[in-house]
Short mmCIF file of C-alpha atoms in Angstrom, two decimals:
data_model
loop_
_atom_site.label_atom_id
_atom_site.label_comp_id
_atom_site.label_asym_id
_atom_site.label_seq_id
_atom_site.Cartn_x
_atom_site.Cartn_y
_atom_site.Cartn_z
CA MET A 1 111.86 182.35 83.21
CA ALA A 2 112.73 185.94 83.97
CA GLU A 3 115.75 187.80 82.68
CA SER A 4 118.53 185.89 80.93
CA HIS A 5 120.74 186.00 84.04
CA GLU A 6 117.97 184.75 86.29
CA MET A 7 115.72 181.68 86.32
CA THR A 8 112.50 181.11 88.27
CA ILE A 9 111.02 177.68 88.93
CA ASN A 10 107.39 177.26 89.99
CA LEU A 11 106.47 174.39 92.29
CA VAL A 12 103.36 173.21 94.14
CA VAL A 13 103.41 170.88 97.17
CA LEU A 14 100.53 168.41 97.58
CA GLY A 15 99.86 165.66 100.09
CA LYS A 16 98.06 164.36 103.15
CA THR A 17 97.84 165.95 106.60
CA GLN A 18 101.06 165.88 108.64
CA THR A 19 103.26 164.68 105.79
CA GLY A 20 105.36 167.83 106.11
CA LYS A 21 104.20 169.73 103.01
CA SER A 22 104.58 173.18 104.53
CA ALA A 23 107.90 172.30 106.18
CA ALA A 24 109.16 170.99 102.84
CA GLY A 25 108.07 174.22 101.17
CA ASN A 26 109.98 176.20 103.78
CA SER A 27 113.07 174.05 103.17
CA LEU A 28 112.95 174.73 99.43
CA LEU A 29 112.51 178.46 100.01
CA GLY A 30 115.07 178.69 102.80
CA SER A 31 112.50 180.53 104.91
CA SER A 32 109.60 180.06 107.30
CA ASP A 33 106.88 181.46 105.06
CA PHE A 34 104.46 178.61 105.73
CA GLU A 35 103.04 177.66 109.13
CA SER A 36 104.25 174.19 110.08
CA ARG A 37 103.57 172.43 113.38
CA LEU A 38 102.36 169.20 114.91
CA SER A 39 98.58 169.24 115.18
CA PRO A 40 95.71 166.74 115.57
CA SER A 41 93.97 168.49 112.66
CA SER A 42 95.03 169.87 109.28
CA VAL A 43 97.12 173.04 109.80
CA THR A 44 97.00 174.57 106.29
CA THR A 45 93.51 175.78 105.35
CA CYS A 46 94.26 177.88 102.25
CA CYS A 47 96.76 178.14 99.45
CA SER A 48 99.68 180.53 99.86
CA LEU A 49 102.66 181.40 97.68
CA GLY A 50 106.18 181.67 99.03
CA ARG A 51 109.14 183.18 97.19
CA SER A 52 112.83 182.64 97.77
CA GLY A 53 115.50 185.26 97.40
CA ARG A 54 118.16 185.02 94.67
CA ILE A 55 120.07 181.74 95.02
CA LEU A 56 123.55 181.69 93.52
CA GLY A 57 125.92 178.86 92.69
CA LEU A 58 123.43 176.39 91.20
CA ILE A 59 123.06 177.40 87.54
CA ARG A 60 125.41 178.38 84.76
CA ARG A 61 123.99 179.51 81.43
CA ASN A 62 126.17 180.38 78.43
CA GLY A 63 129.23 180.15 80.64
CA CYS A 64 127.92 182.69 83.16
CA GLU A 65 126.48 182.14 86.60
CA SER A 66 122.72 182.70 86.80
CA ALA A 67 120.61 183.31 89.87
CA LEU A 68 117.79 180.95 90.77
CA ARG A 69 114.50 181.99 92.32
CA VAL A 70 112.06 179.43 93.70
CA ARG A 71 108.32 179.94 94.04
CA VAL A 72 106.36 177.37 96.04
CA LEU A 73 102.58 177.12 96.33
CA ASP A 74 101.59 175.56 99.65
CA THR A 75 98.21 173.83 99.66
CA PRO A 76 95.70 172.38 102.13
CA SER A 77 96.06 168.67 102.76
CA TYR A 78 94.05 166.21 100.73
CA PRO A 79 91.97 164.71 102.32
CA HIS A 80 91.50 167.54 104.85
CA SER A 81 90.08 167.48 108.38
CA ALA A 82 87.80 170.48 107.79
CA LEU A 83 87.45 170.90 104.01
CA SER A 84 85.79 168.61 101.49
CA LYS A 85 87.83 167.09 98.69
CA GLU A 86 85.95 169.28 96.22
CA GLN A 87 86.75 172.44 98.21
CA VAL A 88 90.46 171.60 98.30
CA ARG A 89 90.55 170.71 94.61
CA ASP A 90 88.77 173.90 93.52
CA MET A 91 90.92 176.03 95.84
CA VAL A 92 94.17 174.58 94.52
CA ARG A 93 93.03 174.83 90.90
CA ALA A 94 92.16 178.51 91.33
CA ALA A 95 95.47 179.24 93.08
CA LEU A 96 97.48 177.50 90.34
CA ALA A 97 95.75 179.62 87.71
CA ARG A 98 96.23 182.81 89.73
CA HIS A 99 99.89 182.38 90.60
CA PHE A 100 101.28 180.29 87.74
CA GLY A 101 98.92 181.07 84.87
CA GLU A 102 101.37 183.49 83.30
CA GLU A 103 104.60 181.48 83.55
CA GLY A 104 103.27 177.94 84.04
CA LEU A 105 103.97 175.22 86.61
CA HIS A 106 107.27 173.35 86.39
CA LEU A 107 106.67 170.58 88.90
CA ALA A 108 104.14 169.24 91.40
CA LEU A 109 105.74 167.69 94.47
CA LEU A 110 103.75 164.84 96.01
CA VAL A 111 104.86 164.85 99.66
CA LEU A 112 104.94 161.51 101.48
CA ARG A 113 106.49 160.45 104.80
CA ALA A 114 109.46 158.14 104.44
CA ASP A 115 108.94 156.84 107.99
CA LEU A 116 105.41 155.54 107.29
CA PRO A 117 104.37 152.77 104.87
CA LEU A 118 102.31 153.88 101.89
CA CYS A 119 99.04 151.96 101.47
CA PRO A 120 96.97 151.87 98.27
CA ASP A 121 94.01 153.88 99.60
CA GLU A 122 96.33 156.60 100.90
CA SER A 123 98.10 157.19 97.60
CA ASN A 124 94.97 156.99 95.46
CA ASP A 125 93.39 160.17 96.84
CA THR A 126 96.33 162.49 96.24
CA VAL A 127 97.28 160.94 92.92
CA GLN A 128 93.69 161.40 91.75
CA LEU A 129 93.88 165.08 92.80
CA ILE A 130 97.11 165.55 90.83
CA GLN A 131 95.58 163.88 87.78
CA GLU A 132 92.54 166.19 87.97
CA LEU A 133 94.72 169.29 88.37
CA LEU A 134 97.46 168.53 85.83
CA GLY A 135 95.69 166.40 83.26
CA PRO A 136 96.91 163.40 81.22
CA THR A 137 100.61 164.35 81.27
CA TRP A 138 100.71 164.60 85.09
CA LYS A 139 103.43 161.92 85.37
CA ASP A 140 105.90 164.11 83.46
CA PHE A 141 105.31 167.00 85.85
CA THR A 142 105.18 165.19 89.20
CA ALA A 143 107.97 164.18 91.59
CA VAL A 144 107.75 162.47 94.98
CA LEU A 145 109.28 164.18 98.01
CA LEU A 146 109.88 161.73 100.87
CA THR A 147 110.05 163.70 104.11
CA HIS A 148 111.30 162.54 107.53
CA ALA A 149 114.10 160.64 105.79
CA ASP A 150 116.17 161.20 108.93
CA LYS A 151 113.80 158.90 110.87
CA ALA A 152 114.16 156.20 108.23
CA GLU A 153 117.93 156.58 108.49
CA GLU A 154 117.77 156.30 112.29
CA ALA A 155 115.94 152.99 111.79
CA GLY A 156 118.92 151.73 109.76
CA TYR A 157 117.77 152.43 106.21
CA ASN A 158 119.77 154.09 103.49
CA GLU A 159 118.16 154.99 100.16
CA LYS A 160 118.93 151.61 98.58
CA THR A 161 117.72 149.43 101.46
CA TYR A 162 114.67 151.63 101.96
CA LEU A 163 113.53 151.20 98.37
CA HIS A 164 114.26 147.48 98.54
CA SER A 165 111.89 147.21 101.53
CA ALA A 166 109.27 149.73 100.32
CA SER A 167 105.66 148.78 99.66
CA SER A 168 104.62 147.81 96.15
CA THR A 169 102.29 150.83 96.23
CA LEU A 170 105.20 153.24 96.69
CA LEU A 171 107.41 151.47 94.15
CA SER A 172 104.60 151.55 91.58
CA LEU A 173 104.08 155.26 92.20
CA LEU A 174 107.80 156.03 91.83
CA SER A 175 107.88 154.04 88.61
CA SER A 176 104.89 155.93 87.22
CA VAL A 177 106.64 159.29 87.73
CA GLN A 178 109.83 157.97 86.08
CA HIS A 179 111.62 157.60 89.42
CA LYS A 180 111.63 161.32 90.12
CA TYR A 181 111.96 161.25 93.91
CA ILE A 182 113.95 163.04 96.59
CA PHE A 183 114.57 162.09 100.21
CA LEU A 184 114.33 165.10 102.51
CA ASP A 185 116.05 165.09 105.90
CA ASN A 186 113.83 167.27 108.06
CA HIS A 187 116.64 168.13 110.46
CA ASN A 188 119.31 169.04 107.91
CA SER A 189 117.10 170.55 105.19
CA VAL A 190 117.52 174.00 106.75
CA ILE A 191 121.26 173.78 106.10
CA LYS A 192 122.18 175.63 102.92
CA GLU A 193 124.27 172.78 101.49
CA GLU A 194 121.48 170.24 102.02
CA ARG A 195 118.96 172.58 100.48
CA ASN A 196 121.18 173.09 97.43
CA ILE A 197 121.45 169.31 96.94
CA VAL A 198 117.64 169.09 96.81
CA LEU A 199 117.38 172.07 94.45
CA ARG A 200 120.01 170.57 92.12
CA LYS A 201 117.97 167.37 91.92
CA LEU A 202 114.82 169.35 91.13
CA LEU A 203 116.65 171.29 88.43
CA ASN A 204 117.84 168.00 86.96
CA PHE A 205 114.22 166.78 86.78
CA LEU A 206 113.25 169.99 84.98
CA ARG A 207 116.19 169.72 82.57
CA LYS A 208 115.21 166.15 81.63
CA ASN A 209 111.70 167.47 80.90
CA ASN A 210 113.21 170.25 78.75
CA TYR A 211 112.00 172.89 81.24
CA GLN A 212 108.45 172.43 79.97
CA VAL A 213 105.58 173.93 81.97
CA LEU A 214 101.92 173.11 82.53
CA LEU A 215 98.80 175.21 83.13
CA LYS A 216 100.14 178.25 81.29
CA HIS A 217 97.42 180.47 79.87
CA SER A 218 97.64 180.72 76.11
CA LYS A 219 97.83 184.26 74.80
CA GLU A 220 95.37 184.99 72.04
#
């Protein structure tokens, strides 16, 4: 949190190669800070922090409108085509401490593709990474971001029918994080109104968790 008339939320995006982590980060920021493209290998090779400008119209505190700022840490995919799991884990851990050590992390976003089925082995790797990074309370500080929701919609699925047909692996994961999930339409996410809908949902997750943070350095 910054000044009383302004609020900052700190997020990290985590996931496999080509799930759309960097594109999702850009959608949340309303920018093109992170490189995002189709590639036969992992595109992101290091952690980088993106910052949004002041976003108005989403928060009111004490009867007055407050500005929102979003900070997103983009991370290499896990597993990665060129980096070991240990390298990715250590890189992300160091970046979290460097960028969010003072204010803390509000939420980790596990990015999955809505247009691809989630298999047990696929989810285990990234969930294990999140557990190692965030510790025993990781479920309270993790939400699932389902990208490429537009492709699922083109195939005839709405949110209800999609979840009804989803794999038991995905449903178990959503249950473990207390059903904190958001569908992200990759085509419309650049539109301000669509972006604000996603940000409102994220803010609601944070409110339900009493705006608690993780990984904040204690001051002694």
